[in-house]
Tab-separated table of C-alpha atoms in Angstrom:
chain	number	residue	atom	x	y	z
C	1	UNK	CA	-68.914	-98.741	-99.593
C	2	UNK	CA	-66.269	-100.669	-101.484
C	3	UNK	CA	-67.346	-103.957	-103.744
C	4	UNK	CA	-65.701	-106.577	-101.107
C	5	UNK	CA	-67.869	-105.037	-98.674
C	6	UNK	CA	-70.927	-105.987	-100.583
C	7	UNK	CA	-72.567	-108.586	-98.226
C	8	UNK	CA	-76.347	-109.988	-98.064
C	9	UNK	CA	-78.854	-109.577	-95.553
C	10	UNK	CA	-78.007	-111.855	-92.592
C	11	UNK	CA	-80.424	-114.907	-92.794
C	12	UNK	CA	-80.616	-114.721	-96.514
C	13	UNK	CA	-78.410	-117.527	-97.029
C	14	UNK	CA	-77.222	-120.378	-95.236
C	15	UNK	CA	-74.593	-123.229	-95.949
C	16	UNK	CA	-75.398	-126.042	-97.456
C	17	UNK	CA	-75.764	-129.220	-95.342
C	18	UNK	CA	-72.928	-131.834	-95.166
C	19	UNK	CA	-75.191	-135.469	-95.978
C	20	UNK	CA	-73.786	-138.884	-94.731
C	21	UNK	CA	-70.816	-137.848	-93.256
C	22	UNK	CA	-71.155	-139.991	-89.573
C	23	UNK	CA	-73.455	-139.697	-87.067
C	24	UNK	CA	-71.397	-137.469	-85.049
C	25	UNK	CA	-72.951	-134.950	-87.564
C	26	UNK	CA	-76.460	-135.496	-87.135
C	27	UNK	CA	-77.223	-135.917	-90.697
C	28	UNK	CA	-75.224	-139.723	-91.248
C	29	UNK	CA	-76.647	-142.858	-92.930
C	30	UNK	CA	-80.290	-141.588	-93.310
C	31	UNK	CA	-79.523	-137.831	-94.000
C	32	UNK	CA	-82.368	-136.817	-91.920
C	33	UNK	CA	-84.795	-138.339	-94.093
C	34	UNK	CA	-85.789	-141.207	-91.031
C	35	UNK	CA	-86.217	-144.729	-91.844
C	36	UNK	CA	-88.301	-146.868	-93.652
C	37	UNK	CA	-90.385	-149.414	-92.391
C	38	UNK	CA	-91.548	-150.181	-88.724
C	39	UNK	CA	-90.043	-147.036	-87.399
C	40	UNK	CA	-91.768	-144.941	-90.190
C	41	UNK	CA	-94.991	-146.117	-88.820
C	42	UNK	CA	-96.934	-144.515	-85.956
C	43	UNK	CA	-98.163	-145.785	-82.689
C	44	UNK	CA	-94.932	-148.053	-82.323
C	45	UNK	CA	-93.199	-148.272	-79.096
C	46	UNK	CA	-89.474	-150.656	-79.562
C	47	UNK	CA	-87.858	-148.509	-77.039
C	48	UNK	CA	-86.782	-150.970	-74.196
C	49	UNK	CA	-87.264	-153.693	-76.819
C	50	UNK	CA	-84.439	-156.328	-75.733
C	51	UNK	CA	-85.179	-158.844	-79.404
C	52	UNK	CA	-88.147	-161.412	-78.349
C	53	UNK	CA	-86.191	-161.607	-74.728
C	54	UNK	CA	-87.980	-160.765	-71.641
C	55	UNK	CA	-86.887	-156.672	-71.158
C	56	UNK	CA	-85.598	-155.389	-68.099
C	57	UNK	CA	-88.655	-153.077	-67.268
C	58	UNK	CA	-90.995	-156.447	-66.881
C	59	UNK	CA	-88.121	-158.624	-65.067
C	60	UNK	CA	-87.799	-156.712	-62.240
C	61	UNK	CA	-90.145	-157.042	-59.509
C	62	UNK	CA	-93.257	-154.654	-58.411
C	63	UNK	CA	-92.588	-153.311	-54.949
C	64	UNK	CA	-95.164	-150.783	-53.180
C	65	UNK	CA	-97.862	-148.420	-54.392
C	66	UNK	CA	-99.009	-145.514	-55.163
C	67	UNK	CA	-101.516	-143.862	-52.557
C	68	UNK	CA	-104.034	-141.931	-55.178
C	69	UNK	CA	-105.662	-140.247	-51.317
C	70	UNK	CA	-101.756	-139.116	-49.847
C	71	UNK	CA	-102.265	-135.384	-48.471
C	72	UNK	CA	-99.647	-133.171	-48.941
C	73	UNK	CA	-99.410	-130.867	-45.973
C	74	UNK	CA	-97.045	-127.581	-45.136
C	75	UNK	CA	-94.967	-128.805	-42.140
C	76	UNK	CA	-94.656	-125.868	-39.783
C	77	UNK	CA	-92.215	-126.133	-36.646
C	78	UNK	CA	-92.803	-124.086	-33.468
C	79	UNK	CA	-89.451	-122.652	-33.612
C	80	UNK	CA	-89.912	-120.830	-36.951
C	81	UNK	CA	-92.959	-119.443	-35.990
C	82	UNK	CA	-91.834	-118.014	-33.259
C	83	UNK	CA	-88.873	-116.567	-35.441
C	84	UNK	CA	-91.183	-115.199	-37.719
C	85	UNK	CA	-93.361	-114.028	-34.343
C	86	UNK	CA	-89.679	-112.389	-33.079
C	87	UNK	CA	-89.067	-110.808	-36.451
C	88	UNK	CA	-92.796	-108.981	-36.628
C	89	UNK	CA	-93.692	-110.627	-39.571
C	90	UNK	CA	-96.527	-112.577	-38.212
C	91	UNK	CA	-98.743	-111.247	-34.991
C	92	UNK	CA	-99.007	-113.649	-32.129
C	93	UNK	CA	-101.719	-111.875	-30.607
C	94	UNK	CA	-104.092	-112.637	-33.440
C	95	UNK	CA	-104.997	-116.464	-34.427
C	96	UNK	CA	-102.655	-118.311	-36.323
C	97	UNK	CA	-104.357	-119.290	-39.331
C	98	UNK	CA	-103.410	-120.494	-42.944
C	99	UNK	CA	-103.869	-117.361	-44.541
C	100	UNK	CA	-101.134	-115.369	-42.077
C	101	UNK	CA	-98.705	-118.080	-42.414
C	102	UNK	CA	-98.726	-117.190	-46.139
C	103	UNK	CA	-98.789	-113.328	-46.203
C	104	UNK	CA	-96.303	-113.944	-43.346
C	105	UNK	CA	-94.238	-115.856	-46.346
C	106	UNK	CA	-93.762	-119.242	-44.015
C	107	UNK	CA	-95.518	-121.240	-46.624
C	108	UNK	CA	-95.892	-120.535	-50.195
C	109	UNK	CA	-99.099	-122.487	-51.029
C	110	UNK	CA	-101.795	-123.966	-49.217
C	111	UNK	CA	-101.526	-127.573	-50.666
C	112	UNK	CA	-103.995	-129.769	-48.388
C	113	UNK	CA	-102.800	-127.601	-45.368
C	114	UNK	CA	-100.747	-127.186	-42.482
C	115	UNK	CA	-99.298	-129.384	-40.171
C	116	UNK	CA	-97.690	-128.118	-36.925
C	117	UNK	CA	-94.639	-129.718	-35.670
C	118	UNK	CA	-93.073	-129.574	-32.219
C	119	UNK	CA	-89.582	-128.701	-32.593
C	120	UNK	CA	-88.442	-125.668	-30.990
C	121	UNK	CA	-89.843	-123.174	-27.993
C	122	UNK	CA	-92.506	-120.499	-27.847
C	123	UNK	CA	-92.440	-117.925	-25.429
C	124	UNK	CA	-95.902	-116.798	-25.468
C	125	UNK	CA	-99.844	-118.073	-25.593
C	126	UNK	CA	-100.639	-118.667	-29.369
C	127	UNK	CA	-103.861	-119.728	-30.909
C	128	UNK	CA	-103.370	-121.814	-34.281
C	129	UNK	CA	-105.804	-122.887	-36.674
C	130	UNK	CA	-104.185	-125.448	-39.039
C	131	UNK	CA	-105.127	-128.787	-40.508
C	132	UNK	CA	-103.171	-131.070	-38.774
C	133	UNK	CA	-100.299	-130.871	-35.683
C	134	UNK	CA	-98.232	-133.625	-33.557
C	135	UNK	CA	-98.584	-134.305	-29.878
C	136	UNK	CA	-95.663	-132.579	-28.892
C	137	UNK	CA	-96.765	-129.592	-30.551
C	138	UNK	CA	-100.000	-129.259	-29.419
C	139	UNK	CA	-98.495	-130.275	-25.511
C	140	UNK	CA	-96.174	-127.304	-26.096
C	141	UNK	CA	-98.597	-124.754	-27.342
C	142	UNK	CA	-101.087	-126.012	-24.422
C	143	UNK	CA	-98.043	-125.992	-21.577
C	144	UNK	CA	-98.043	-121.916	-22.703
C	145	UNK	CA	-101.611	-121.890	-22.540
C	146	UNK	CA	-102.316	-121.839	-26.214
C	147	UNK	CA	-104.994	-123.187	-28.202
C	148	UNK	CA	-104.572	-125.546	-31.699
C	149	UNK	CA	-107.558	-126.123	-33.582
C	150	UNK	CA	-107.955	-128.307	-36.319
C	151	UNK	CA	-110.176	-127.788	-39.437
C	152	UNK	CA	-109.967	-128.989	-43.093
C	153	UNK	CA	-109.581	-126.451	-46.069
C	154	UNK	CA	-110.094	-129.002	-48.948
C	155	UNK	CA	-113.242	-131.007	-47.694
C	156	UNK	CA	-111.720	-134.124	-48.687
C	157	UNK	CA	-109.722	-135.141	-45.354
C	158	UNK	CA	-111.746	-134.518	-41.730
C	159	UNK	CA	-109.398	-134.563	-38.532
C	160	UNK	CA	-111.521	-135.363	-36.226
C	161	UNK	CA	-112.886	-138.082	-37.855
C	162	UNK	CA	-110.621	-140.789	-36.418
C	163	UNK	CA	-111.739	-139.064	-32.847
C	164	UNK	CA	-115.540	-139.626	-34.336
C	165	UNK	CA	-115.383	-143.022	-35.295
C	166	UNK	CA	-113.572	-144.249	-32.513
C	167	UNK	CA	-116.594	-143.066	-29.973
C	168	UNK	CA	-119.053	-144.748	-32.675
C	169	UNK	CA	-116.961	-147.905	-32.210
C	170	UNK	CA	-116.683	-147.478	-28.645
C	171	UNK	CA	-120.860	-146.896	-28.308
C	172	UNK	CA	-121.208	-149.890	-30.464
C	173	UNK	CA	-118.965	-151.813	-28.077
C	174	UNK	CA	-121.225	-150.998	-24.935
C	175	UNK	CA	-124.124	-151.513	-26.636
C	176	UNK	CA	-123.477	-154.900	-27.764
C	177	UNK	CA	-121.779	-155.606	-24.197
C	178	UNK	CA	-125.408	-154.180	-22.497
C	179	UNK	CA	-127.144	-156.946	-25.240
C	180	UNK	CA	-125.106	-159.379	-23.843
C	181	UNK	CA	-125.066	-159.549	-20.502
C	182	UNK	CA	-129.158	-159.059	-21.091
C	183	UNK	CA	-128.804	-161.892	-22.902
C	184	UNK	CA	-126.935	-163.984	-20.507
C	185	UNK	CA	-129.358	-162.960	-17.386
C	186	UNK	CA	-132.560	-163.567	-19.499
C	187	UNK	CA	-130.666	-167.463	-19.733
C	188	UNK	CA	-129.536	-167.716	-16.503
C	189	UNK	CA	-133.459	-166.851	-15.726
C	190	UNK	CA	-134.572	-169.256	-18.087
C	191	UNK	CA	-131.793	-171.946	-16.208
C	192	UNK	CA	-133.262	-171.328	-13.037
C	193	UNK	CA	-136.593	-171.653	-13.681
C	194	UNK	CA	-136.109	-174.923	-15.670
C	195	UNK	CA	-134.067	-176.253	-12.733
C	196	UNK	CA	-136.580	-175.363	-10.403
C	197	UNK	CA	-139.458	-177.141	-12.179
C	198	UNK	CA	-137.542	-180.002	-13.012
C	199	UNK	CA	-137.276	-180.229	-8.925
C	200	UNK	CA	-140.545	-179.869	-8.444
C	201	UNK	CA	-141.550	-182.539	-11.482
C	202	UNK	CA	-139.126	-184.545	-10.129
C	203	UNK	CA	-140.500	-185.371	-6.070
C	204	UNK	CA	-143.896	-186.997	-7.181
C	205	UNK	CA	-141.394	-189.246	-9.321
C	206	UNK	CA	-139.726	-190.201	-7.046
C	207	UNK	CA	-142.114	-190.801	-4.221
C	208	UNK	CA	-143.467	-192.975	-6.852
C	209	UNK	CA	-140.692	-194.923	-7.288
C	210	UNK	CA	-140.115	-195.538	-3.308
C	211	UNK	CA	-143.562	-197.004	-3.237
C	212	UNK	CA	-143.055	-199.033	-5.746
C	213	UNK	CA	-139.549	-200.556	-4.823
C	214	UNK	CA	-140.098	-203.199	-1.891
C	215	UNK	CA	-139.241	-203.534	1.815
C	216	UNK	CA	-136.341	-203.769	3.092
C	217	UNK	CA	-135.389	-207.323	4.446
C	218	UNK	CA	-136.118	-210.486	2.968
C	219	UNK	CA	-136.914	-210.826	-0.411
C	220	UNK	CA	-140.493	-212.140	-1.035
C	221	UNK	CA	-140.242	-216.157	-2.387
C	222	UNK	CA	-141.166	-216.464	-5.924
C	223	UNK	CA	-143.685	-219.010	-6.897
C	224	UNK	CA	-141.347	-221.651	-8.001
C	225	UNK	CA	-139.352	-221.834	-4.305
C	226	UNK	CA	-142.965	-222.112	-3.164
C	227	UNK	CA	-144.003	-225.319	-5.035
C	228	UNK	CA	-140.383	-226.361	-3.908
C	229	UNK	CA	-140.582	-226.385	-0.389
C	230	UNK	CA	-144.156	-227.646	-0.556
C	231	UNK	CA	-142.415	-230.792	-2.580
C	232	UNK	CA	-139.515	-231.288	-0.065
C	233	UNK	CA	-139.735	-233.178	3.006
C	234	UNK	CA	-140.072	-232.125	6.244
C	235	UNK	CA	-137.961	-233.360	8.841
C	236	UNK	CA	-139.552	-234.396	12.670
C	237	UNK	CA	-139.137	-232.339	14.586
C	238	UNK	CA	-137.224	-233.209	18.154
C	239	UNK	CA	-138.998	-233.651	21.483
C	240	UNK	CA	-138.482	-230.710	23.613
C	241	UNK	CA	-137.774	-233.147	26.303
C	242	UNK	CA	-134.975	-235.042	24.568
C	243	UNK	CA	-133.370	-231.124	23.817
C	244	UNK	CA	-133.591	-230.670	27.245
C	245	UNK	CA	-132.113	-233.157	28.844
C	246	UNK	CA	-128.826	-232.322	30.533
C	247	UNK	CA	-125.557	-233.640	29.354
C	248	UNK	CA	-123.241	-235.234	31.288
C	249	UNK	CA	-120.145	-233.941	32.590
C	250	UNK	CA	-116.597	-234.223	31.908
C	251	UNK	CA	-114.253	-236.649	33.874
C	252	UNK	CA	-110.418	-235.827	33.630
C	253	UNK	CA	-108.240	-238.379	32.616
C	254	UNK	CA	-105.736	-238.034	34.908
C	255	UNK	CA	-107.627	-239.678	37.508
């Protein structure tokens, strides 16, 4: 070892720092020391801070939400499957379930399931069990003869509960319907009878009013045209033989 070979350990020193020479450096102005003032203080937010004006983040508008219940499902096409059926990694003679597709390595996690898709062919019958699959694929896995059923692995979604409520709304339906239309012969009932006794309440009425109303012809003489004709009076009456007496005849004038 010679004496300009004479070195420390590494890490035992280290050059000294350059202060307030630009920002470029990383140690301008300040030195690394930070400021004083607001910024030194904790809890304070200025980022986005545009000086009193309204900032950018509260001009712009709100558009759409978040959905806190959104599932996030594995999407699964028929045509992989059957690659992965083609390629012996997964057996088509046993059900199709979540579990296979992952030691299969089609999916790499759960999530909130699977959800079959219809693109591509299958060339056998296949029985799935997944969470969730389109009308095309289940037409296509039913056209082979196959079999999808759905069932939940999380508890918190239920597929056939759509199916469920829809025959609860559809039994509600009939049920108020069947009210109804007991409803509307009970008052059609109630019509009838009410029509029929107002018939029957209303003959005696009316034979009463017939005998009261007067015959037909002429109308009986008050009392006042009675004392009036008494009053008048009464002119003689002509002889019957004066009214019979012939008259004479016509003569022509041209004789």
């Amino acid at each position: 070892m010679r004496l300009n070979e004479i070195r420390d350990r590494p890490g035992a020193t280290s050059e000294k720092k350059r202060l307030g020479r630009g920002i470029g450096s990383g140690l301008g102005k300040t030195a690394g020391k930070g400021t004083k003032g607001q910024k030194a203080r904790a809890g304070v937010a200025i980022k986005g801070f545009e000086g009193g004006q309204m900032p950018l983040h509260r001009r712009l508008p709100k558009r759409g939400f978040k959905n806190i219940f959104a599932k996030k499902y594995n999407e699964l096409n028929l045509g992989k499957i059957q690659g992965a059926i083609d390629a012996g990694a997964l057996d088509g003679k046993k059900p199709i379930t979540i579990e296979a597709l992952q030691e299969a390595g089609l999916i790499r996690r759960a999530k909130d399931g699977v959800r079959l898709l219809g693109q591509g062919e299958i060339k056998g019958k296949l029985a799935f069990e997944v969470t969730g699959a389109s009308q095309s694929a289940v037409k296509a896995v039913e056209a082979k003869g196959g079999t999808v059923t759905l069932e939940s692995i999380t508890g918190r979604e239920r597929p056939a509960g759509d199916a469920i409520k829809a025959e609860r709304r559809a039994a509600k339906r009939e049920a108020l319907a069947a009210k109804m239309a007991a409803k509307g012969g009970k008052a059609k009932a109630k019509a009838k009878g009410e029509q029929a006794e107002g018939a029957e309440a209303g003959k005696p009425a009316e034979a009463k009013a017939d005998a009261q109303k007067p015959a037909k012809g002429k109308p009986e003489p008050s009392g006042e045209t009675q004392k009036a004709e008494a009053a008048a009076p009464k002119k003689p009456k002509a002889d019957e033989s004066e009214a019979k007496k012939p008259r004479p005849a016509k003569t022509d004038k041209s004789e």
